[in-house]
Amino acid sequence: MFRTGNVWTVMLALAVLAWPMTFRIMRAAVITAKNQDYVMAARALGAGPWRIMFRHILPNSIAPVIVVATINLGSFIAAEAALSFLGVGIRSPDISWGLMIAEARDRFLEAWEPLLFPAFMLSLTVLAFIMLGDAVRDALDPKLR
């Protein structure tokens, strides 16, 4: 749909495709938090709906969204690299690991380093964000304490 191939259009396309999953996770967390005892106790003590929402429901339902966003960040980096590799994402003169891998693919038999290093760093970055999301989940999950 977008013919420009710059960073902003790729980010917009990935965000448009990813927001429904994040929205479903947030909705489920809010529905779960809304039925907890501390929310009913706050209502019984006379707290207004805005106070209940911002002091009780939102802080207790934002943790799953942070975890999923951190894990998805690695997936977004991999998706951008895949789109750039296929030629529908970021285009030259911009810089992308997918572009670097695509340009080095043709010269692989002559020199393997230009292909191996961007692919290794891409894999390492995606793995790091997935592991960071797992660590954030462990830190924010009250059931694991």
PDB file of C-alpha atoms in Angstrom:
ATOM      1  CA  MET A   1       0.000   0.000   0.000  1.00  0.00           C
ATOM      2  CA  PHE A   2       2.827   2.418   0.858  1.00  0.00           C
ATOM      3  CA  ARG A   3       5.357   2.940  -1.920  1.00  0.00           C
ATOM      4  CA  THR A   4       7.860   5.087  -0.055  1.00  0.00           C
ATOM      5  CA  GLY A   5       9.716   2.362   1.859  1.00  0.00           C
ATOM      6  CA  ASN A   6      11.014   4.518   4.683  1.00  0.00           C
ATOM      7  CA  VAL A   7      11.246   3.733   8.380  1.00  0.00           C
ATOM      8  CA  TRP A   8       8.006   5.486   9.340  1.00  0.00           C
ATOM      9  CA  THR A   9       5.799   3.609   6.872  1.00  0.00           C
ATOM     10  CA  VAL A  10       7.221   0.250   7.941  1.00  0.00           C
ATOM     11  CA  MET A  11       6.698   1.147  11.617  1.00  0.00           C
ATOM     12  CA  LEU A  12       3.144   2.276  10.883  1.00  0.00           C
ATOM     13  CA  ALA A  13       2.352  -0.923   8.994  1.00  0.00           C
ATOM     14  CA  LEU A  14       3.720  -3.122  11.795  1.00  0.00           C
ATOM     15  CA  ALA A  15       1.879  -1.097  14.467  1.00  0.00           C
ATOM     16  CA  VAL A  16      -1.431  -1.332  12.602  1.00  0.00           C
ATOM     17  CA  LEU A  17      -1.081  -5.087  12.352  1.00  0.00           C
ATOM     18  CA  ALA A  18       0.020  -5.564  15.975  1.00  0.00           C
ATOM     19  CA  TRP A  19      -2.338  -3.385  18.009  1.00  0.00           C
ATOM     20  CA  PRO A  20      -5.290  -5.860  18.136  1.00  0.00           C
ATOM     21  CA  MET A  21      -3.277  -8.442  20.074  1.00  0.00           C
ATOM     22  CA  THR A  22      -2.079  -5.837  22.568  1.00  0.00           C
ATOM     23  CA  PHE A  23      -5.613  -4.511  22.917  1.00  0.00           C
ATOM     24  CA  ARG A  24      -6.998  -8.008  23.643  1.00  0.00           C
ATOM     25  CA  ILE A  25      -4.376  -8.607  26.325  1.00  0.00           C
ATOM     26  CA  MET A  26      -5.099  -5.252  27.969  1.00  0.00           C
ATOM     27  CA  ARG A  27      -8.857  -5.879  27.816  1.00  0.00           C
ATOM     28  CA  ALA A  28      -8.514  -9.295  29.448  1.00  0.00           C
ATOM     29  CA  ALA A  29      -6.270  -7.879  32.190  1.00  0.00           C
ATOM     30  CA  VAL A  30      -8.722  -5.043  32.902  1.00  0.00           C
ATOM     31  CA  ILE A  31     -11.681  -7.423  33.081  1.00  0.00           C
ATOM     32  CA  THR A  32      -9.748  -9.634  35.492  1.00  0.00           C
ATOM     33  CA  ALA A  33      -8.648  -6.701  37.661  1.00  0.00           C
ATOM     34  CA  LYS A  34     -12.145  -5.190  37.673  1.00  0.00           C
ATOM     35  CA  ASN A  35     -13.518  -8.246  39.447  1.00  0.00           C
ATOM     36  CA  GLN A  36     -10.872  -8.373  42.178  1.00  0.00           C
ATOM     37  CA  ASP A  37     -11.651  -7.803  45.854  1.00  0.00           C
ATOM     38  CA  TYR A  38      -9.558  -4.642  46.193  1.00  0.00           C
ATOM     39  CA  VAL A  39     -11.674  -2.925  43.514  1.00  0.00           C
ATOM     40  CA  MET A  40     -14.890  -3.891  45.289  1.00  0.00           C
ATOM     41  CA  ALA A  41     -13.393  -2.652  48.574  1.00  0.00           C
ATOM     42  CA  ALA A  42     -12.463   0.681  46.973  1.00  0.00           C
ATOM     43  CA  ARG A  43     -16.014   0.997  45.636  1.00  0.00           C
ATOM     44  CA  ALA A  44     -17.428   0.215  49.073  1.00  0.00           C
ATOM     45  CA  LEU A  45     -15.230   2.912  50.620  1.00  0.00           C
ATOM     46  CA  GLY A  46     -16.678   5.458  48.187  1.00  0.00           C
ATOM     47  CA  ALA A  47     -13.890   5.829  45.626  1.00  0.00           C
ATOM     48  CA  GLY A  48     -15.006   7.313  42.341  1.00  0.00           C
ATOM     49  CA  PRO A  49     -14.698   5.530  38.995  1.00  0.00           C
ATOM     50  CA  TRP A  50     -11.679   7.598  37.883  1.00  0.00           C
ATOM     51  CA  ARG A  51      -9.801   6.884  41.103  1.00  0.00           C
ATOM     52  CA  ILE A  52     -10.582   3.181  40.864  1.00  0.00           C
ATOM     53  CA  MET A  53      -9.482   3.120  37.248  1.00  0.00           C
ATOM     54  CA  PHE A  54      -6.187   4.995  37.683  1.00  0.00           C
ATOM     55  CA  ARG A  55      -5.189   3.846  41.187  1.00  0.00           C
ATOM     56  CA  HIS A  56      -6.306   0.209  41.173  1.00  0.00           C
ATOM     57  CA  ILE A  57      -7.197  -1.226  37.768  1.00  0.00           C
ATOM     58  CA  LEU A  58      -4.590   0.361  35.474  1.00  0.00           C
ATOM     59  CA  PRO A  59      -1.485  -0.323  37.619  1.00  0.00           C
ATOM     60  CA  ASN A  60      -2.543  -3.943  38.097  1.00  0.00           C
ATOM     61  CA  SER A  61      -3.365  -4.581  34.445  1.00  0.00           C
ATOM     62  CA  ILE A  62      -0.473  -2.856  32.673  1.00  0.00           C
ATOM     63  CA  ALA A  63       2.154  -5.522  33.499  1.00  0.00           C
ATOM     64  CA  PRO A  64       1.001  -8.095  30.882  1.00  0.00           C
ATOM     65  CA  VAL A  65       1.011  -5.398  28.201  1.00  0.00           C
ATOM     66  CA  ILE A  66       4.566  -4.356  29.098  1.00  0.00           C
ATOM     67  CA  VAL A  67       5.710  -7.972  28.905  1.00  0.00           C
ATOM     68  CA  VAL A  68       4.062  -8.609  25.545  1.00  0.00           C
ATOM     69  CA  ALA A  69       5.345  -5.304  24.148  1.00  0.00           C
ATOM     70  CA  THR A  70       8.904  -6.169  25.163  1.00  0.00           C
ATOM     71  CA  ILE A  71       8.709  -9.615  23.582  1.00  0.00           C
ATOM     72  CA  ASN A  72       7.025  -8.225  20.467  1.00  0.00           C
ATOM     73  CA  LEU A  73       9.777  -5.657  20.022  1.00  0.00           C
ATOM     74  CA  GLY A  74      12.126  -8.452  19.010  1.00  0.00           C
ATOM     75  CA  SER A  75       9.499  -9.812  16.649  1.00  0.00           C
ATOM     76  CA  PHE A  76       9.045  -6.374  15.096  1.00  0.00           C
ATOM     77  CA  ILE A  77      12.777  -6.086  14.478  1.00  0.00           C
ATOM     78  CA  ALA A  78      12.767  -9.486  12.785  1.00  0.00           C
ATOM     79  CA  ALA A  79       9.671  -8.582  10.739  1.00  0.00           C
ATOM     80  CA  GLU A  80      11.248  -5.318   9.572  1.00  0.00           C
ATOM     81  CA  ALA A  81      14.410  -7.156   8.563  1.00  0.00           C
ATOM     82  CA  ALA A  82      12.376  -9.769   6.698  1.00  0.00           C
ATOM     83  CA  LEU A  83      10.380  -7.105   4.862  1.00  0.00           C
ATOM     84  CA  SER A  84      13.554  -5.238   3.951  1.00  0.00           C
ATOM     85  CA  PHE A  85      15.199  -8.466   2.821  1.00  0.00           C
ATOM     86  CA  LEU A  86      12.247  -9.176   0.528  1.00  0.00           C
ATOM     87  CA  GLY A  87      12.330  -5.647  -0.872  1.00  0.00           C
ATOM     88  CA  VAL A  88       9.013  -4.356   0.500  1.00  0.00           C
ATOM     89  CA  GLY A  89      10.345  -2.737   3.664  1.00  0.00           C
ATOM     90  CA  ILE A  90      13.048  -0.140   4.116  1.00  0.00           C
ATOM     91  CA  ARG A  91      14.978   0.665   0.953  1.00  0.00           C
ATOM     92  CA  SER A  92      18.461   2.035   0.326  1.00  0.00           C
ATOM     93  CA  PRO A  93      19.904   4.663   1.329  1.00  0.00           C
ATOM     94  CA  ASP A  94      18.395   3.839   4.755  1.00  0.00           C
ATOM     95  CA  ILE A  95      20.107   1.212   6.877  1.00  0.00           C
ATOM     96  CA  SER A  96      18.556  -2.108   7.856  1.00  0.00           C
ATOM     97  CA  TRP A  97      19.914  -5.520   8.739  1.00  0.00           C
ATOM     98  CA  GLY A  98      17.555  -6.999   6.165  1.00  0.00           C
ATOM     99  CA  LEU A  99      19.062  -4.783   3.463  1.00  0.00           C
ATOM    100  CA  MET A 100      22.575  -5.702   4.538  1.00  0.00           C
ATOM    101  CA  ILE A 101      21.750  -9.406   4.361  1.00  0.00           C
ATOM    102  CA  ALA A 102      20.047  -9.016   0.971  1.00  0.00           C
ATOM    103  CA  GLU A 103      23.029  -7.153  -0.495  1.00  0.00           C
ATOM    104  CA  ALA A 104      25.542  -9.666   0.874  1.00  0.00           C
ATOM    105  CA  ARG A 105      23.535 -12.675  -0.333  1.00  0.00           C
ATOM    106  CA  ASP A 106      24.768 -12.298  -3.917  1.00  0.00           C
ATOM    107  CA  ARG A 107      28.442 -12.270  -2.884  1.00  0.00           C
ATOM    108  CA  PHE A 108      28.217 -15.065  -0.310  1.00  0.00           C
ATOM    109  CA  LEU A 109      30.673 -17.405  -2.057  1.00  0.00           C
ATOM    110  CA  GLU A 110      33.272 -14.649  -2.423  1.00  0.00           C
ATOM    111  CA  ALA A 111      33.021 -13.206   1.100  1.00  0.00           C
ATOM    112  CA  TRP A 112      30.854 -14.691   3.827  1.00  0.00           C
ATOM    113  CA  GLU A 113      31.477 -12.061   6.516  1.00  0.00           C
ATOM    114  CA  PRO A 114      29.110  -9.368   5.137  1.00  0.00           C
ATOM    115  CA  LEU A 115      26.286 -11.907   5.332  1.00  0.00           C
ATOM    116  CA  LEU A 116      27.168 -13.625   8.592  1.00  0.00           C
ATOM    117  CA  PHE A 117      27.669 -10.611  10.850  1.00  0.00           C
ATOM    118  CA  PRO A 118      24.329  -8.826  10.165  1.00  0.00           C
ATOM    119  CA  ALA A 119      22.459 -12.140  10.405  1.00  0.00           C
ATOM    120  CA  PHE A 120      24.190 -12.973  13.686  1.00  0.00           C
ATOM    121  CA  MET A 121      23.512  -9.527  15.168  1.00  0.00           C
ATOM    122  CA  LEU A 122      19.869  -9.667  14.070  1.00  0.00           C
ATOM    123  CA  SER A 123      19.440 -13.059  15.720  1.00  0.00           C
ATOM    124  CA  LEU A 124      21.229 -11.883  18.858  1.00  0.00           C
ATOM    125  CA  THR A 125      19.066  -8.752  19.117  1.00  0.00           C
ATOM    126  CA  VAL A 126      15.809 -10.660  18.673  1.00  0.00           C
ATOM    127  CA  LEU A 127      16.906 -13.220  21.260  1.00  0.00           C
ATOM    128  CA  ALA A 128      17.901 -10.439  23.670  1.00  0.00           C
ATOM    129  CA  PHE A 129      14.479  -8.768  23.476  1.00  0.00           C
ATOM    130  CA  ILE A 130      12.682 -12.083  23.954  1.00  0.00           C
ATOM    131  CA  MET A 131      14.818 -12.868  26.998  1.00  0.00           C
ATOM    132  CA  LEU A 132      14.291  -9.326  28.313  1.00  0.00           C
ATOM    133  CA  GLY A 133      10.527  -9.824  27.998  1.00  0.00           C
ATOM    134  CA  ASP A 134      10.814 -13.076  29.910  1.00  0.00           C
ATOM    135  CA  ALA A 135      12.796 -11.349  32.661  1.00  0.00           C
ATOM    136  CA  VAL A 136      10.260  -8.516  32.829  1.00  0.00           C
ATOM    137  CA  ARG A 137       7.469 -11.086  33.138  1.00  0.00           C
ATOM    138  CA  ASP A 138       9.289 -12.769  36.007  1.00  0.00           C
ATOM    139  CA  ALA A 139       9.799  -9.405  37.718  1.00  0.00           C
ATOM    140  CA  LEU A 140       6.226  -8.135  37.286  1.00  0.00           C
ATOM    141  CA  ASP A 141       4.236 -11.333  37.876  1.00  0.00           C
ATOM    142  CA  PRO A 142       2.938 -11.254  41.460  1.00  0.00           C
ATOM    143  CA  LYS A 143       2.135 -14.975  41.389  1.00  0.00           C
ATOM    144  CA  LEU A 144       5.831 -15.850  41.110  1.00  0.00           C
ATOM    145  CA  ARG A 145       6.790 -13.981  44.302  1.00  0.00           C
TER     146      ARG A 145
END
